[in-house]
mmCIF file of C-alpha atoms and ligand atoms in Angstrom:
data_model
loop_
_atom_site.group_PDB
_atom_site.id
_atom_site.type_symbol
_atom_site.label_atom_id
_atom_site.label_comp_id
_atom_site.label_asym_id
_atom_site.label_seq_id
_atom_site.Cartn_x
_atom_site.Cartn_y
_atom_site.Cartn_z
ATOM 1 C CA UNK N 30 9.785 16.603 7.273
ATOM 2 C CA UNK N 31 8.557 13.791 5.105
ATOM 3 C CA UNK N 32 8.376 10.703 7.305
ATOM 4 C CA UNK N 33 6.705 8.628 4.629
ATOM 5 C CA UNK N 34 9.578 9.227 2.200
ATOM 6 C CA UNK N 35 12.273 8.463 4.767
ATOM 7 C CA UNK N 36 10.369 5.381 5.929
ATOM 8 C CA UNK N 37 10.459 4.117 2.354
ATOM 9 C CA UNK N 38 14.229 4.586 2.305
ATOM 10 C CA UNK N 39 14.626 2.685 5.590
ATOM 11 C CA UNK N 40 12.422 -0.088 4.257
ATOM 12 C CA UNK N 41 14.619 -0.403 1.173
ATOM 13 C CA UNK N 42 17.689 -0.688 3.413
ATOM 14 C CA UNK N 43 15.903 -3.297 5.504
ATOM 15 C CA UNK N 44 14.927 -5.283 2.405
ATOM 16 C CA UNK N 45 18.616 -5.401 1.370
ATOM 17 C CA UNK N 46 19.573 -6.691 4.826
ATOM 18 C CA UNK N 47 16.800 -9.272 4.634
ATOM 19 C CA UNK N 48 18.082 -10.449 1.248
ATOM 20 C CA UNK N 49 21.626 -10.803 2.675
ATOM 21 C CA UNK N 50 20.319 -12.843 5.603
ATOM 22 C CA UNK N 51 18.257 -15.021 3.306
ATOM 23 C CA UNK N 52 21.437 -15.885 1.418
ATOM 24 C CA UNK N 53 22.779 -17.247 4.679
ATOM 25 C CA UNK N 54 19.603 -19.275 5.099
ATOM 26 C CA UNK N 55 18.069 -16.980 7.714
ATOM 27 C CA UNK N 56 14.641 -15.471 7.120
ATOM 28 C CA UNK N 57 13.924 -12.711 9.650
ATOM 29 C CA UNK N 58 10.605 -13.406 11.305
ATOM 30 C CA UNK N 59 8.305 -11.072 13.205
ATOM 31 C CA UNK N 60 5.346 -12.442 15.116
ATOM 32 C CA UNK N 61 2.676 -9.992 16.195
ATOM 33 C CA UNK N 62 0.172 -11.011 18.840
ATOM 34 C CA UNK N 63 -3.182 -9.251 18.909
ATOM 35 C CA UNK N 64 -5.543 -9.981 21.777
ATOM 36 C CA UNK N 65 -9.135 -8.829 21.412
ATOM 37 C CA UNK N 66 -10.809 -6.772 18.737
ATOM 38 C CA UNK N 67 -9.849 -3.151 19.375
ATOM 39 C CA UNK N 68 -10.330 -1.567 15.922
ATOM 40 C CA UNK N 69 -7.349 0.827 16.178
ATOM 41 C CA UNK N 70 -5.057 -2.045 17.214
ATOM 42 C CA UNK N 71 -6.297 -4.116 14.287
ATOM 43 C CA UNK N 72 -5.316 -1.306 11.908
ATOM 44 C CA UNK N 73 -1.829 -0.955 13.458
ATOM 45 C CA UNK N 74 -1.257 -4.715 13.360
ATOM 46 C CA UNK N 75 -2.406 -4.916 9.737
ATOM 47 C CA UNK N 76 0.122 -2.219 8.810
ATOM 48 C CA UNK N 77 2.965 -4.022 10.572
ATOM 49 C CA UNK N 78 2.051 -7.343 8.946
ATOM 50 C CA UNK N 79 1.964 -5.809 5.461
ATOM 51 C CA UNK N 80 5.236 -3.920 5.937
ATOM 52 C CA UNK N 81 7.115 -6.990 7.157
ATOM 53 C CA UNK N 82 5.846 -9.040 4.231
ATOM 54 C CA UNK N 83 6.898 -6.335 1.778
ATOM 55 C CA UNK N 84 10.391 -6.296 3.279
ATOM 56 C CA UNK N 85 10.694 -10.026 2.539
ATOM 57 C CA UNK N 86 10.368 -11.141 6.138
ATOM 58 C CA UNK N 87 8.531 -14.136 7.437
ATOM 59 C CA UNK N 88 6.090 -13.911 10.242
ATOM 60 C CA UNK N 89 2.525 -14.051 11.207
ATOM 61 C CA UNK N 90 -0.100 -12.306 13.240
ATOM 62 C CA UNK N 91 -1.630 -14.430 15.955
ATOM 63 C CA UNK N 92 -5.110 -13.211 16.825
ATOM 64 C CA UNK N 93 -6.514 -14.275 20.175
ATOM 65 C CA UNK N 94 -9.996 -13.646 21.601
ATOM 66 C CA UNK N 95 -10.589 -10.871 24.146
ATOM 67 C CA UNK N 96 -11.342 -13.579 26.730
ATOM 68 C CA UNK N 97 -7.765 -14.964 26.574
ATOM 69 C CA UNK N 98 -6.320 -15.483 30.059
ATOM 70 C CA UNK N 99 -2.952 -14.167 31.139
ATOM 71 C CA UNK N 100 -1.674 -17.746 31.532
ATOM 72 C CA UNK N 101 -2.640 -18.552 27.934
ATOM 73 C CA UNK N 102 -0.880 -15.483 26.606
ATOM 74 C CA UNK N 103 2.254 -16.186 28.647
ATOM 75 C CA UNK N 104 2.296 -19.764 27.339
ATOM 76 C CA UNK N 105 2.180 -18.417 23.789
ATOM 77 C CA UNK N 106 5.024 -15.975 24.499
ATOM 78 C CA UNK N 107 7.100 -18.843 25.881
ATOM 79 C CA UNK N 108 6.445 -20.891 22.764
ATOM 80 C CA UNK N 109 7.553 -17.961 20.568
ATOM 81 C CA UNK N 110 10.620 -17.385 22.772
ATOM 82 C CA UNK N 111 11.680 -20.980 22.099
ATOM 83 C CA UNK N 112 11.002 -20.848 18.348
ATOM 84 C CA UNK N 113 14.235 -20.130 16.430
ATOM 85 C CA UNK N 114 12.322 -18.952 13.347
ATOM 86 C CA UNK N 115 10.813 -16.095 15.388
ATOM 87 C CA UNK N 116 13.310 -13.250 15.773
ATOM 88 C CA UNK N 117 10.944 -10.539 16.928
ATOM 89 C CA UNK N 118 7.883 -10.750 19.158
ATOM 90 C CA UNK N 119 5.445 -7.885 19.469
ATOM 91 C CA UNK N 120 2.392 -8.029 21.708
ATOM 92 C CA UNK N 121 0.045 -5.253 20.621
ATOM 93 C CA UNK N 122 -1.151 -2.964 23.414
ATOM 94 C CA UNK N 123 -3.589 -2.300 24.980
ATOM 95 C CA UNK N 124 -4.389 -5.730 26.391
ATOM 96 C CA UNK N 125 -7.753 -6.741 27.893
ATOM 97 C CA UNK N 126 -8.026 -5.880 31.571
ATOM 98 C CA UNK N 127 -7.497 -9.440 32.902
ATOM 99 C CA UNK N 128 -3.926 -9.342 31.532
ATOM 100 C CA UNK N 129 -1.138 -7.322 33.156
ATOM 101 C CA UNK N 130 0.936 -5.736 30.344
ATOM 102 C CA UNK N 131 4.145 -5.560 32.406
ATOM 103 C CA UNK N 132 3.997 -9.284 33.205
ATOM 104 C CA UNK N 133 3.666 -10.056 29.498
ATOM 105 C CA UNK N 134 6.492 -7.714 28.455
ATOM 106 C CA UNK N 135 8.758 -9.173 31.142
ATOM 107 C CA UNK N 136 8.151 -12.627 29.667
ATOM 108 C CA UNK N 137 9.425 -11.768 26.187
ATOM 109 C CA UNK N 138 13.108 -12.596 25.733
ATOM 110 C CA UNK N 139 14.955 -9.239 25.646
ATOM 111 C CA UNK N 140 16.727 -10.295 22.435
ATOM 112 C CA UNK N 141 13.320 -10.778 20.756
ATOM 113 C CA UNK N 142 11.727 -7.651 22.257
ATOM 114 C CA UNK N 143 11.786 -5.558 19.065
ATOM 115 C CA UNK N 144 9.462 -2.984 20.668
ATOM 116 C CA UNK N 145 12.215 -2.203 23.196
ATOM 117 C CA UNK N 146 9.829 -2.312 26.158
ATOM 118 C CA UNK N 147 11.499 -5.056 28.236
ATOM 119 C CA UNK N 148 13.246 -3.674 31.358
ATOM 120 C CA UNK N 149 16.581 -5.002 30.079
ATOM 121 C CA UNK N 150 16.240 -2.956 26.884
ATOM 122 C CA UNK N 151 14.943 0.067 28.780
ATOM 123 C CA UNK N 152 17.969 -0.175 31.084
ATOM 124 C CA UNK N 153 20.398 -0.528 28.185
ATOM 125 C CA UNK N 154 18.968 2.580 26.554
ATOM 126 C CA UNK N 155 19.347 4.577 29.735
ATOM 127 C CA UNK N 156 22.894 3.368 30.337
ATOM 128 C CA UNK N 157 23.828 4.044 26.725
ATOM 129 C CA UNK N 158 24.545 0.457 25.682
ATOM 130 C CA UNK N 159 23.825 0.061 21.996
ATOM 131 C CA UNK N 160 23.199 -3.695 21.940
ATOM 132 C CA UNK N 161 19.576 -3.434 23.105
ATOM 133 C CA UNK N 162 16.469 -2.364 21.229
ATOM 134 C CA UNK N 163 15.320 1.251 21.195
ATOM 135 C CA UNK N 164 11.520 1.751 21.072
ATOM 136 C CA UNK N 165 10.458 2.305 17.469
ATOM 137 C CA UNK N 166 8.865 5.753 17.671
ATOM 138 C CA UNK N 167 11.805 7.519 19.383
ATOM 139 C CA UNK N 168 14.248 5.643 17.146
ATOM 140 C CA UNK N 169 12.316 6.812 14.096
ATOM 141 C CA UNK N 170 12.315 10.408 15.315
ATOM 142 C CA UNK N 171 16.072 10.323 15.862
ATOM 143 C CA UNK N 172 16.521 9.009 12.340
ATOM 144 C CA UNK N 173 14.334 11.837 11.006
ATOM 145 C CA UNK N 174 16.484 14.392 12.838
ATOM 146 C CA UNK N 175 19.539 12.847 11.199
ATOM 147 C CA UNK N 176 18.022 12.800 7.739
ATOM 148 C CA UNK N 177 17.254 16.518 7.948
ATOM 149 C CA UNK N 178 20.691 17.283 9.447
ATOM 150 C CA UNK N 179 19.205 18.798 12.601
ATOM 151 C CA UNK N 180 21.951 19.878 14.978
ATOM 152 C CA UNK N 181 21.234 18.181 18.290
ATOM 153 C CA UNK N 182 24.521 18.764 20.098
ATOM 154 C CA UNK N 183 23.935 21.293 22.852
ATOM 155 C CA UNK N 184 20.405 21.941 21.575
ATOM 156 C CA UNK N 185 17.532 22.629 23.951
ATOM 157 C CA UNK N 186 15.252 19.648 23.387
ATOM 158 C CA UNK N 187 11.831 19.757 25.017
ATOM 159 C CA UNK N 188 9.782 16.551 25.066
ATOM 160 C CA UNK N 189 6.087 16.679 25.992
ATOM 161 C CA UNK N 190 4.781 13.367 27.339
ATOM 162 C CA UNK N 191 6.316 10.834 29.721
ATOM 163 C CA UNK N 192 4.949 7.514 28.467
ATOM 164 C CA UNK N 193 7.228 4.501 28.412
ATOM 165 C CA UNK N 194 6.693 4.068 24.671
ATOM 166 C CA UNK N 195 7.464 7.585 23.508
ATOM 167 C CA UNK N 196 8.299 10.385 25.969
ATOM 168 C CA UNK N 197 10.673 8.686 28.397
ATOM 169 C CA UNK N 198 12.714 6.751 25.815
ATOM 170 C CA UNK N 199 12.834 9.858 23.610
ATOM 171 C CA UNK N 200 14.361 11.847 26.443
ATOM 172 C CA UNK N 201 16.740 8.972 27.241
ATOM 173 C CA UNK N 202 17.955 8.919 23.621
ATOM 174 C CA UNK N 203 18.553 12.638 23.383
ATOM 175 C CA UNK N 204 20.594 12.875 26.611
ATOM 176 C CA UNK N 205 23.091 10.223 25.472
ATOM 177 C CA UNK N 206 26.495 11.348 24.397
ATOM 178 C CA UNK N 207 27.122 10.860 20.706
ATOM 179 C CA UNK N 208 25.732 11.692 17.296
ATOM 180 C CA UNK N 209 22.093 12.776 17.000
ATOM 181 C CA UNK N 210 22.019 13.254 20.764
ATOM 182 C CA UNK N 211 24.038 15.356 23.245
ATOM 183 C CA UNK N 212 21.005 17.594 23.751
ATOM 184 C CA UNK N 213 19.907 19.360 26.919
ATOM 185 C CA UNK N 214 16.568 17.726 27.577
ATOM 186 C CA UNK N 215 13.490 18.962 29.422
ATOM 187 C CA UNK N 216 10.689 16.443 29.897
ATOM 188 C CA UNK N 217 7.245 18.012 30.307
ATOM 189 C CA UNK N 218 4.046 16.208 31.274
ATOM 190 C CA UNK N 219 0.486 16.754 32.442
ATOM 191 C CA UNK N 220 1.653 18.231 35.759
ATOM 192 C CA UNK N 221 4.150 20.667 34.253
ATOM 193 C CA UNK N 222 3.383 24.121 35.668
ATOM 194 C CA UNK N 223 3.933 26.410 32.677
ATOM 195 C CA UNK N 224 4.191 24.357 29.502
ATOM 196 C CA UNK N 225 4.616 27.319 27.146
ATOM 197 C CA UNK N 226 7.554 28.671 29.168
ATOM 198 C CA UNK N 227 9.388 25.428 28.388
ATOM 199 C CA UNK N 228 8.299 24.978 24.785
ATOM 200 C CA UNK N 229 9.337 28.548 23.868
ATOM 201 C CA UNK N 230 12.928 27.701 24.804
ATOM 202 C CA UNK N 231 13.038 24.608 22.606
ATOM 203 C CA UNK N 232 15.304 24.300 19.588
ATOM 204 C CA UNK N 233 13.788 20.840 19.120
ATOM 205 C CA UNK N 234 10.237 20.303 20.360
ATOM 206 C CA UNK N 235 8.882 16.746 20.434
ATOM 207 C CA UNK N 236 5.197 16.484 21.271
ATOM 208 C CA UNK N 237 3.666 13.163 22.355
ATOM 209 C CA UNK N 238 0.672 13.969 24.532
ATOM 210 C CA UNK N 239 -2.354 12.797 22.541
ATOM 211 C CA UNK N 240 -4.035 16.224 22.856
ATOM 212 C CA UNK N 241 -5.301 17.981 19.731
ATOM 213 C CA UNK N 242 -3.856 21.493 19.281
ATOM 214 C CA UNK N 243 -1.853 21.311 22.496
ATOM 215 C CA UNK N 244 0.970 23.241 20.821
ATOM 216 C CA UNK N 245 0.133 26.471 19.006
ATOM 217 C CA UNK N 246 2.324 28.953 17.136
ATOM 218 C CA UNK N 247 2.896 31.321 20.065
ATOM 219 C CA UNK N 248 4.397 28.421 22.067
ATOM 220 C CA UNK N 249 7.127 27.798 19.499
ATOM 221 C CA UNK N 250 10.453 29.589 19.141
ATOM 222 C CA UNK N 251 11.056 30.904 15.607
ATOM 223 C CA UNK N 252 13.227 28.446 13.705
ATOM 224 C CA UNK N 253 12.528 25.499 16.022
ATOM 225 C CA UNK N 254 12.253 21.922 14.764
ATOM 226 C CA UNK N 255 8.862 20.506 15.734
ATOM 227 C CA UNK N 256 8.116 16.786 15.831
ATOM 228 C CA UNK N 257 4.445 15.899 16.229
ATOM 229 C CA UNK N 258 3.920 12.355 17.513
ATOM 230 C CA UNK N 259 0.234 12.755 18.339
ATOM 231 C CA UNK N 260 -2.400 10.756 16.510
ATOM 232 C CA UNK N 261 -5.861 12.018 17.319
ATOM 233 C CA UNK N 262 -8.991 11.199 15.389
ATOM 234 C CA UNK N 263 -11.356 14.144 15.145
ATOM 235 C CA UNK N 264 -14.738 14.625 13.500
ATOM 236 C CA UNK N 265 -14.602 16.007 9.979
ATOM 237 C CA UNK N 266 -17.888 16.066 8.086
ATOM 238 C CA UNK N 267 -16.032 16.974 4.863
ATOM 239 C CA UNK N 268 -14.070 13.705 4.836
ATOM 240 C CA UNK N 269 -15.399 10.481 3.378
ATOM 241 C CA UNK N 270 -15.202 8.649 6.705
ATOM 242 C CA UNK N 271 -16.487 11.563 8.766
ATOM 243 C CA UNK N 272 -13.239 11.702 10.739
ATOM 244 C CA UNK N 273 -9.677 12.862 10.201
ATOM 245 C CA UNK N 274 -6.307 12.135 11.812
ATOM 246 C CA UNK N 275 -4.527 15.110 13.397
ATOM 247 C CA UNK N 276 -1.522 15.536 15.621
ATOM 248 C CA UNK N 277 -0.948 17.439 18.861
ATOM 249 C CA UNK N 278 0.416 20.488 17.044
ATOM 250 C CA UNK N 279 -1.590 23.169 15.250
ATOM 251 C CA UNK N 280 0.191 22.403 11.990
ATOM 252 C CA UNK N 281 -1.008 25.375 9.918
ATOM 253 C CA UNK N 282 -0.044 27.893 12.584
ATOM 254 C CA UNK N 283 3.200 26.313 13.728
ATOM 255 C CA UNK N 284 4.581 25.672 10.243
ATOM 256 C CA UNK N 285 4.902 29.442 9.807
ATOM 257 C CA UNK N 286 7.186 29.684 12.832
ATOM 258 C CA UNK N 287 9.130 26.424 12.753
ATOM 259 C CA UNK N 288 12.083 25.705 10.465
ATOM 260 C CA UNK N 289 11.048 22.065 10.143
ATOM 261 C CA UNK N 290 7.875 20.257 11.178
ATOM 262 C CA UNK N 291 6.452 16.755 10.785
ATOM 263 C CA UNK N 292 2.913 16.474 9.405
ATOM 264 C CA UNK N 293 0.232 14.077 10.626
ATOM 265 C CA UNK N 294 -0.241 11.745 8.835
ATOM 266 C CA UNK N 295 2.988 10.966 6.877
ATOM 267 C CA UNK N 296 5.306 12.141 9.626
ATOM 268 C CA UNK N 297 6.341 10.052 12.611
ATOM 269 C CA UNK N 298 3.818 7.237 12.054
ATOM 270 C CA UNK N 299 5.466 5.607 9.006
ATOM 271 C CA UNK N 300 8.861 5.878 10.705
ATOM 272 C CA UNK N 301 7.598 3.852 13.657
ATOM 273 C CA UNK N 302 6.775 0.880 11.428
ATOM 274 C CA UNK N 303 10.033 1.236 9.492
ATOM 275 C CA UNK N 304 12.040 1.091 12.726
ATOM 276 C CA UNK N 305 10.129 -1.987 13.819
ATOM 277 C CA UNK N 306 11.362 -3.713 10.672
ATOM 278 C CA UNK N 307 14.870 -2.391 11.365
ATOM 279 C CA UNK N 308 14.796 -3.804 14.899
ATOM 280 C CA UNK N 309 13.529 -7.167 13.660
ATOM 281 C CA UNK N 310 16.322 -7.476 11.100
ATOM 282 C CA UNK N 311 18.797 -6.538 13.801
ATOM 283 C CA UNK N 312 17.385 -9.273 16.040
ATOM 284 C CA UNK N 313 17.818 -11.790 13.214
ATOM 285 C CA UNK N 314 21.374 -10.576 12.494
ATOM 286 C CA UNK N 315 22.325 -10.863 16.152
ATOM 287 C CA UNK N 316 20.831 -14.351 16.380
ATOM 288 C CA UNK N 317 23.419 -15.531 13.834
ATOM 289 C CA UNK N 318 26.220 -13.259 15.004
ATOM 290 C CA UNK N 319 26.020 -11.114 11.833
HETATM 291 P P1 LIG C 21 0.103 8.462 26.787
HETATM 292 O O1 LIG C 21 -1.338 8.793 26.916
HETATM 293 O O2 LIG C 21 0.641 7.217 27.374
HETATM 294 O O3 LIG C 21 0.957 9.659 27.363
HETATM 295 C C1 LIG C 21 0.626 10.985 27.127
HETATM 296 C C2 LIG C 21 1.569 11.855 27.915
HETATM 297 O O4 LIG C 21 1.250 13.213 27.639
HETATM 298 C C3 LIG C 21 1.467 11.671 29.404
HETATM 299 O O5 LIG C 21 2.756 11.390 29.899
HETATM 300 C C4 LIG C 21 0.946 12.999 29.934
HETATM 301 O O6 LIG C 21 1.618 13.375 31.129
HETATM 302 C C5 LIG C 21 1.266 13.960 28.814
HETATM 303 N N1 LIG C 21 0.246 14.992 28.696
HETATM 304 C C6 LIG C 21 -1.085 14.825 28.515
HETATM 305 N N2 LIG C 21 -1.704 16.022 28.487
HETATM 306 C C7 LIG C 21 -0.754 16.970 28.657
HETATM 307 C C8 LIG C 21 -0.781 18.377 28.737
HETATM 308 N N3 LIG C 21 -1.923 19.063 28.631
HETATM 309 N N4 LIG C 21 0.386 19.007 28.935
HETATM 310 C C9 LIG C 21 1.548 18.345 29.036
HETATM 311 N N5 LIG C 21 1.624 16.995 28.967
HETATM 312 C C10 LIG C 21 0.479 16.317 28.792
HETATM 313 O O7 LIG C 21 0.397 8.560 25.230
HETATM 314 P P2 LIG C 21 1.550 7.941 24.297
HETATM 315 O O8 LIG C 21 1.336 6.486 24.191
HETATM 316 O O9 LIG C 21 2.880 8.463 24.680
HETATM 317 O O10 LIG C 21 1.114 8.612 22.932
HETATM 318 C C11 LIG C 21 1.030 10.014 22.779
HETATM 319 C C12 LIG C 21 0.402 10.333 21.455
HETATM 320 O O11 LIG C 21 1.256 9.846 20.431
HETATM 321 C C13 LIG C 21 -0.948 9.704 21.189
HETATM 322 O O12 LIG C 21 -1.717 10.566 20.388
HETATM 323 C C14 LIG C 21 -0.611 8.450 20.415
HETATM 324 O O13 LIG C 21 -1.664 8.017 19.583
HETATM 325 C C15 LIG C 21 0.550 8.935 19.619
HETATM 326 N N6 LIG C 21 1.500 7.900 19.195
HETATM 327 C C16 LIG C 21 1.902 7.941 17.910
HETATM 328 C C17 LIG C 21 2.834 7.041 17.469
HETATM 329 C C18 LIG C 21 3.275 7.117 16.052
HETATM 330 O O14 LIG C 21 3.892 6.195 15.571
HETATM 331 N N7 LIG C 21 3.003 8.222 15.352
HETATM 332 C C19 LIG C 21 3.353 6.069 18.327
HETATM 333 C C20 LIG C 21 2.948 6.071 19.646
HETATM 334 C C21 LIG C 21 2.015 7.011 20.079
#
């Protein structure tokens, strides 16, 4: 499953929506806040900044020092909440230890929370209300399933990982009634007794554990659809940088068993950024009742 190709398609759709909003005098704006100098976060933020610019959106990245206090960050969030030119606010995680991430997320206006992490948006997803924001990675995976016409209705969907950014919202999406959902969902995690017993039953297997080679071919049912969310950097002396990005799934082994599989990179990752743009445009559309 080519996530990079589909992400490009979503970005083209988003650019058309941005152009339509611009004609009404509205320029969708995404503000990303990066606290500290975590190198991985800097790479993610750079990618989001570039993608939003390419889609014709406004917005900026606000970089704050690692010594920023919680009060200073909350004051910034309040300023962005009150700024009508800012439609989406994203505070990049992880935050330095003096700042409580939940307190920060709770401060972002739910209608500007394009990450979908605010409790109001989490609650809307669970209830099945469609006027909230769905976290970008699960939303991107659902779009991938749709693009490849994967039958989800009645399917056994096994999700590995219970984080609030991937595993839990993924499960919440797939149990909803409606298109690209209606699955029977099993949520596995680090305390699951016999992981392989669950994964072998899966028609759709979504892996978000952050563990290299957690899923191998003998754990996958023939014909299953396998979505690999993991992003793990491993040593690779043959690469220019000395490292390489791999997922949680043994791609070469599992591709022989699965009917569809996402690679790493160029699988779920590009879809995450594309859905962030989608959510930001939606926030801008809603702000003007479009
Ligand atoms: P996390 O560390 O918050 O959660 C990992 C989850 O995996 C936990 O719930 C844990 O219970 C479960 N887990 C760990 N080891 C396990 C095991 N042996 N068996 C079963 N379950 C196990 O991670 P996260 O934020 O959800 O991210 C997961 C992975 O996905 C990471 O590699 C991360 O980098 C990647 N990620 C990728 C994208 C993307 O856009 N491609 C987005 C978010 C996260």
